Coordinates of C-alpha atoms and ligand atoms in Angstrom, one line a residue:
X20 CA 2.1 18.3 -4.6
X21 CA 5.5 16.6 -4.6
X22 CA 8.1 18.9 -6.0
X23 CA 9.9 16.5 -8.2
X24 CA 6.8 14.6 -9.2
X25 CA 6.4 13.0 -12.8
X26 CA 5.2 14.8 -15.7
X27 CA 1.8 13.7 -16.7
X28 CA -0.3 15.3 -19.3
X29 CA 1.4 18.4 -18.5
X30 CA 1.3 18.5 -14.7
X31 CA 3.0 17.1 -11.8
X32 CA 1.8 13.9 -10.2
X33 CA 1.0 14.6 -6.5
X34 CA 0.1 12.0 -3.7
X35 CA -3.7 12.4 -4.5
X36 CA -3.3 11.9 -8.2
X37 CA -1.1 8.8 -7.7
X38 CA -3.8 7.1 -5.5
X39 CA -6.7 8.2 -7.8
X40 CA -4.7 7.2 -11.0
X41 CA -3.0 4.1 -10.0
X42 CA -4.3 2.7 -7.0
X43 CA -8.1 3.5 -7.0
X44 CA -8.7 1.0 -10.0
X45 CA -7.4 -1.8 -7.9
X46 CA -9.9 -0.8 -5.0
X47 CA -12.6 -3.1 -6.4
X48 CA -14.3 -4.0 -3.1
X49 CA -16.9 -1.6 -1.6
X50 CA -14.9 -1.6 1.6
X51 CA -12.4 0.5 0.1
X52 CA -14.8 3.5 -0.5
X53 CA -12.9 4.0 -3.7
X54 CA -9.9 5.3 -1.7
X55 CA -11.7 8.6 -1.2
X56 CA -12.1 8.3 2.6
X57 CA -9.7 8.4 5.5
X58 CA -9.9 4.6 6.0
X59 CA -11.7 1.6 4.8
X60 CA -14.8 0.0 6.4
X61 CA -15.0 -3.6 6.2
X62 CA -17.8 -6.1 7.0
X63 CA -16.5 -9.6 7.1
X64 CA -18.7 -12.4 6.2
X65 CA -20.6 -14.0 8.8
X66 CA -19.0 -17.2 10.3
X67 CA -15.5 -16.4 9.0
X68 CA -12.5 -15.3 10.9
X69 CA -10.0 -12.9 9.5
X70 CA -6.3 -13.8 9.1
X71 CA -3.8 -11.0 9.1
X72 CA -0.3 -10.9 7.6
X73 CA 2.1 -8.0 7.1
X74 CA 5.4 -8.2 5.2
X75 CA 7.6 -5.4 4.0
X76 CA 10.0 -5.8 0.9
X77 CA 13.0 -3.3 0.7
X78 CA 14.9 -2.5 -2.4
X79 CA 18.4 -4.1 -1.9
X80 CA 17.2 -6.4 0.6
X81 CA 14.2 -8.5 -1.0
X82 CA 14.5 -7.2 -4.6
X83 CA 17.0 -5.5 -6.6
X84 CA 17.1 -1.9 -7.9
X85 CA 17.3 -3.1 -11.4
X86 CA 14.2 -5.4 -11.0
X87 CA 11.2 -4.4 -13.4
X88 CA 8.6 -2.3 -11.3
X89 CA 6.0 -4.9 -12.4
X90 CA 7.9 -7.7 -10.7
X91 CA 8.4 -5.5 -7.6
X92 CA 4.5 -5.1 -7.4
X93 CA 4.1 -8.7 -7.8
X94 CA 6.6 -9.7 -5.1
X95 CA 5.2 -7.2 -2.6
X96 CA 1.9 -8.9 -2.8
X97 CA 3.1 -12.5 -3.3
X98 CA 5.0 -12.7 -0.1
X99 CA 1.9 -11.8 1.8
X100 CA -0.5 -14.0 -0.1
X101 CA 1.9 -16.8 0.7
X102 CA 1.5 -16.1 4.4
X103 CA -2.3 -16.3 3.9
X104 CA -1.8 -19.6 2.0
X105 CA 0.0 -21.1 4.8
X106 CA -3.0 -20.3 7.1
X107 CA -5.5 -22.0 4.5
X108 CA -7.1 -18.6 4.1
X109 CA -8.8 -17.3 1.2
X110 CA -7.4 -13.8 0.0
X111 CA -9.6 -11.0 1.1
X112 CA -8.3 -7.4 1.0
X113 CA -5.0 -5.8 1.5
X114 CA -3.4 -2.4 2.8
X115 CA -0.5 -0.8 0.7
X116 CA 2.1 1.4 2.5
X117 CA 4.5 2.8 0.0
X118 CA 7.6 4.7 0.7
X119 CA 8.7 6.1 -2.7
X120 CA 12.1 7.7 -3.8
X121 CA 11.9 10.3 -6.5
X122 CA 12.6 7.4 -9.1
X123 CA 9.3 5.9 -8.4
X124 CA 7.3 9.1 -8.6
X125 CA 7.1 8.5 -12.3
X126 CA 4.2 7.7 -14.3
X127 CA 5.8 4.9 -16.1
X128 CA 7.1 3.4 -13.0
X129 CA 3.9 3.6 -11.2
X130 CA 1.8 2.3 -14.1
X131 CA 4.1 -0.7 -14.2
X132 CA 4.1 -1.3 -10.5
X133 CA 0.2 -1.3 -10.4
X134 CA 0.0 -3.7 -13.3
X135 CA 2.3 -6.2 -11.6
X136 CA 0.1 -5.7 -8.4
X137 CA -3.2 -5.8 -10.4
X138 CA -2.3 -8.9 -12.5
X139 CA -1.7 -10.9 -9.4
X140 CA -4.6 -9.4 -7.5
X141 CA -6.9 -10.5 -10.3
X142 CA -5.6 -14.1 -10.2
X143 CA -5.8 -14.5 -6.4
X144 CA -9.1 -12.8 -5.8
X145 CA -7.7 -10.1 -3.3
X146 CA -8.5 -6.4 -3.6
X147 CA -6.8 -3.3 -2.3
X148 CA -8.6 -1.7 0.5
X149 CA -6.4 1.4 1.4
X150 CA -2.8 2.2 2.2
X151 CA -0.4 5.1 2.7
X152 CA 1.7 6.9 0.3
X153 CA 5.0 8.8 1.4
X154 CA 8.4 10.1 0.0
X155 CA 11.6 8.8 1.3
X156 CA 15.3 9.6 0.5
X157 CA 15.6 5.8 0.0
X158 CA 15.6 3.0 -0.3
X159 CA 12.1 2.2 -1.9
X160 CA 10.2 0.2 0.8
X161 CA 6.7 -1.4 0.4
X162 CA 4.6 -2.7 3.2
X163 CA 1.6 -4.7 2.5
X164 CA -1.1 -5.8 5.2
X165 CA -3.1 -8.8 3.8
X166 CA -6.4 -10.0 5.2
X167 CA -7.7 -13.5 4.6
X168 CA -10.8 -15.5 5.6
X169 CA -11.2 -18.9 7.0
X170 CA -14.1 -20.8 8.6
X171 CA -14.1 -20.2 12.2
X172 CA -11.4 -22.1 14.0
X173 CA -10.2 -23.7 10.9
X174 CA -6.8 -21.7 10.0
X175 CA -3.9 -24.2 9.4
X176 CA -1.3 -23.4 12.1
X177 CA 2.5 -23.8 12.6
X178 CA 2.0 -26.0 15.6
X179 CA 0.3 -29.5 15.5
X180 CA 2.7 -31.8 13.7
X181 CA 2.8 -35.1 15.4
X182 CA 5.3 -38.0 15.3
X183 CA 4.6 -40.1 12.2
X184 CA 3.1 -37.5 10.2
X185 CA 4.4 -37.1 6.7
X186 CA 6.2 -33.8 5.6
X187 CA 5.1 -32.4 2.2
X188 CA 6.2 -29.2 0.2
X189 CA 4.6 -27.5 -2.9
X190 CA 6.5 -26.8 -5.9
X191 CA 10.2 -26.9 -6.2
X192 CA 13.0 -25.5 -3.8
X193 CA 16.1 -23.3 -4.5
X194 CA 15.1 -21.7 -7.7
X195 CA 14.9 -18.3 -6.4
X196 CA 18.1 -18.5 -4.4
X197 CA 19.8 -19.5 -7.9
X198 CA 18.0 -16.8 -9.5
X199 CA 19.4 -14.3 -7.2
X200 CA 22.9 -15.5 -7.6
X201 CA 22.6 -15.4 -11.4
X202 CA 21.4 -11.8 -11.2
X203 CA 24.4 -10.7 -9.0
X204 CA 26.9 -12.9 -10.9
X205 CA 25.8 -13.6 -14.5
X206 CA 28.9 -15.5 -15.2
X207 CA 27.5 -18.4 -13.1
X208 CA 25.2 -19.4 -16.0
X209 CA 28.1 -20.5 -18.1
X210 CA 29.6 -22.5 -15.1
X211 CA 26.4 -24.2 -14.5
X212 CA 25.8 -24.8 -18.1
X213 CA 22.3 -23.2 -18.0
X214 CA 20.5 -22.2 -21.3
X215 CA 18.9 -18.6 -21.7
X216 CA 15.6 -20.4 -20.7
X217 CA 16.9 -21.7 -17.6
X218 CA 18.2 -18.4 -16.4
X219 CA 15.0 -16.7 -17.2
X220 CA 13.1 -19.3 -15.4
X221 CA 15.3 -19.0 -12.3
X222 CA 15.3 -15.2 -12.3
X223 CA 11.5 -15.3 -12.6
X224 CA 11.1 -17.3 -9.5
X225 CA 13.3 -14.9 -7.6
X226 CA 11.5 -11.9 -9.1
X227 CA 7.9 -13.4 -9.2
X228 CA 7.4 -15.9 -6.7
X229 CA 4.0 -17.9 -7.3
X230 CA 1.9 -18.0 -3.9
X231 CA 0.1 -21.3 -3.4
X232 CA -3.4 -19.9 -2.5
X233 CA -5.0 -22.6 -4.5
X234 CA -4.1 -25.4 -1.8
X235 CA -6.0 -23.5 1.0
X236 CA -8.8 -26.0 1.6
X237 CA -7.0 -29.2 1.6
X238 CA -4.3 -27.5 3.7
X239 CA -6.7 -26.2 6.4
X240 CA -8.8 -29.6 6.2
X241 CA -6.1 -32.3 6.2
X242 CA -2.8 -30.8 7.4
X243 CA -1.7 -31.0 11.0
X244 CA 0.5 -28.0 10.7
X245 CA 1.9 -25.7 7.9
X246 CA 4.4 -23.0 7.2
X247 CA 5.2 -20.7 4.3
X248 CA 9.1 -21.3 3.2
X249 CA 10.6 -17.9 3.0
X250 CA 13.8 -18.1 4.7
X251 CA 15.0 -21.5 3.6
X252 CA 13.6 -25.1 3.7
X253 CA 15.5 -26.5 6.5
X254 CA 15.3 -23.5 8.7
X255 CA 11.5 -23.1 8.2
X256 CA 10.7 -26.9 8.7
X257 CA 12.8 -26.4 11.9
X258 CA 10.4 -23.7 12.9
X259 CA 7.3 -25.8 12.3
X260 CA 8.9 -28.8 14.3
X261 CA 10.0 -26.6 17.1
X262 CA 6.6 -24.9 17.8
X263 CA 5.0 -28.4 17.5
X264 CA 7.7 -29.9 20.1
X265 CA 8.6 -32.7 17.5
X266 CA 11.6 -33.2 15.3
X267 CA 11.6 -33.4 11.4
X268 CA 13.5 -35.6 9.0
X269 CA 14.0 -34.3 5.5
X270 CA 15.4 -36.7 2.9
X271 CA 17.5 -34.9 0.5
X272 CA 16.9 -37.1 -2.3
X273 CA 13.1 -36.5 -2.2
X274 CA 13.3 -32.7 -2.3
X275 CA 12.0 -31.6 -5.5
X276 CA 14.2 -29.6 -7.7
X277 CA 13.3 -27.8 -11.0
X278 CA 15.1 -29.1 -14.1
X279 CA 17.0 -25.8 -14.2
X280 CA 18.2 -26.3 -10.7
X281 CA 19.0 -29.9 -11.3
X282 CA 21.3 -28.8 -14.2
X283 CA 23.1 -26.3 -11.8
X284 CA 23.4 -28.9 -9.0
X285 CA 24.7 -31.5 -11.6
X286 CA 27.6 -29.1 -12.5
X287 CA 28.3 -28.0 -9.0
X288 CA 27.1 -30.7 -6.4
X289 CA 28.0 -28.4 -3.6
X290 CA 25.0 -26.1 -4.6
X291 CA 22.4 -28.6 -2.9
X292 CA 23.1 -27.5 0.5
X293 CA 22.6 -23.7 -0.7
X294 CA 19.2 -24.7 -2.3
X295 CA 18.0 -26.5 1.0
X296 CA 19.0 -23.6 3.3
X297 CA 18.7 -20.7 1.0
X298 CA 15.4 -18.2 1.0
X299 CA 12.7 -16.6 -1.1
X300 CA 11.0 -19.9 -2.2
X301 CA 7.5 -19.0 -1.0
X302 CA 6.5 -22.5 -1.3
X303 CA 4.3 -24.2 1.7
X304 CA 5.5 -27.1 3.8
X305 CA 2.7 -29.0 5.6
X306 CA 2.8 -32.0 8.0
X307 CA -0.1 -34.4 7.0
X308 CA -1.2 -37.5 9.4
X309 CA -0.5 -40.7 7.3
X310 CA -4.2 -41.6 7.3
X311 CA -4.9 -38.4 5.3
X312 CA -1.8 -38.3 3.1
X313 CA -3.7 -39.9 -0.2
X314 CA -6.5 -37.5 0.1
X315 CA -4.2 -34.6 0.6
X316 CA -2.1 -35.5 -2.5
X317 CA -5.3 -36.3 -4.5
X318 CA -7.0 -33.0 -3.6
X319 CA -4.0 -31.0 -4.2
X320 CA -3.7 -32.5 -7.7
X321 CA -7.3 -31.5 -8.7
X322 CA -5.9 -27.7 -7.8
X323 CA -3.2 -28.1 -10.3
X324 CA -0.5 -27.7 -7.9
X325 CA 2.5 -30.2 -7.2
X326 CA 3.1 -31.4 -3.8
X327 CA 6.0 -33.9 -2.9
X328 CA 6.6 -35.7 0.3
X329 CA 9.9 -34.9 1.5
X330 CA 10.2 -36.5 4.9
X331 CA 8.3 -37.1 8.1
X332 CA 7.8 -35.9 11.7
X333 CA 9.6 -37.9 14.5
X334 CA 9.5 -37.6 18.2
X335 CA 13.1 -36.6 18.8
X336 CA 14.1 -32.9 18.8
X337 CA 15.7 -31.3 15.9
X338 CA 15.7 -31.1 12.2
X339 CA 17.8 -33.7 10.2
X340 CA 18.6 -33.7 6.7
X341 CA 19.4 -37.2 5.4
X342 CA 21.7 -37.9 2.4
X343 CA 22.8 -41.0 0.6
X344 CA 22.7 -44.1 2.7
X345 CA 20.4 -42.3 5.2
X346 CA 23.6 -40.5 6.6
X347 CA 22.8 -37.0 8.3
X348 CA 24.1 -34.2 6.2
X349 CA 25.7 -31.4 8.1
X350 CA 24.6 -28.1 7.1
X351 CA 26.8 -24.9 7.7
X352 CA 23.8 -22.6 7.5
X353 CA 20.2 -23.3 8.3
X354 CA 18.3 -20.2 6.7
X355 CA 18.3 -16.6 6.3
X356 CA 17.8 -14.3 9.2
X357 CA 17.6 -10.6 9.2
X358 CA 19.5 -10.1 12.6
Ligands
ADP420 P1 -5.1 10.8 5.4 O1 -4.2 11.9 5.0 O2 -6.5 11.0 5.9 O3 -4.4 9.7 6.3 P2 -4.4 9.7 3.0 O4 -4.4 10.8 2.0 O5 -3.3 9.0 3.5 O6 -5.5 10.0 4.1 O7 -5.2 8.5 2.2 C1 -6.4 8.8 1.6 C2 -7.1 7.4 1.0 O8 -6.2 6.9 0.0 C3 -7.2 6.5 2.1 O9 -8.4 5.8 2.0 C4 -5.9 5.6 2.2 O10 -6.3 4.3 2.5 C5 -5.7 5.6 0.5 N1 -4.4 5.3 0.1 C6 -3.3 6.2 0.4 N2 -2.3 5.6 -0.2 C7 -2.5 4.4 -0.6 C8 -1.8 3.5 -1.3 N3 -0.6 3.5 -1.5 N4 -2.6 2.4 -1.7 C9 -3.7 2.3 -1.5 N5 -4.6 3.2 -0.9 C10 -3.9 4.3 -0.4
MG421 MG1 -3.1 8.4 5.6

């Protein structure tokens, strides 16, 4: 039992109470053995391959201490679901490794955190198969390992883009970057002439990214290559191009911005560069052969997702961003890197 555990119905919350109370209800797949065993035992469906992804989110690095626990739960799972989405995989099960500080060993924090996880889990069709729970002096750290399923040999991969392919992205770019700036410097809202709704939208995009798992099937069937944009559009397109041994052209005017991001850019045009290179978008970029482009667009529309052509693949190395009149925009920063 943890010494400074939360007070619930007159007793302290220990590790096993935490697992049984907050996480066992999320362990809906029989493989999880109700989280009452040492490990999960999984029997993957015949003919399918398992896609594995692992991402950590750390307080102060990937989310802020003041972020609501629901959104911390949402984000920890969303960033992993986004990696599965980039592979065209159907979400299957996940493992949850929690390093909690004394602040989180509290019933209201855990309940809200599990609710955030649970809501996204139900929408995406993934379930909890196990994990680990430890105490840390800080900061709070959450590692999720997510498993997804794809038909044999059909995962979408980062490499495979070919000269002439069209470059697409889901959703809009830069909202999360603006949301983070607004959380750190609330006075920017006035400078950028944003309404309260704009601020709520942009902060929501930072705290609760929406993984694009709905596009898995068109992605794996029609894209020549795909990547999840987590570290900035330009940098991540560059990674896709580099492993495909091709170059990429992004036309800045085609890059989709939300109405709120447009307002911010209208009052400070220099922001555009930051939106193209910032991070935390969790959108999907895909290269698609021209012959498949109209089917790709049509299929994605049937999934109620938005996809926009932002450029194309070319033979010569490197990633270029074209601005007005087709002139190359020089960018000072190409994306986020931890080291
Ligand atoms: P052991 O001590 O044998 O390693 P644990 O006590 O760590 O086992 O875990 C018991 C069970 O609870 C296991 O099934 C494990 O996967 C699960 N579990 C522990 N922590 C979590 C968590 N944060 N989320 C989901 N399952 C968890
Ligand atoms: Mg263990």
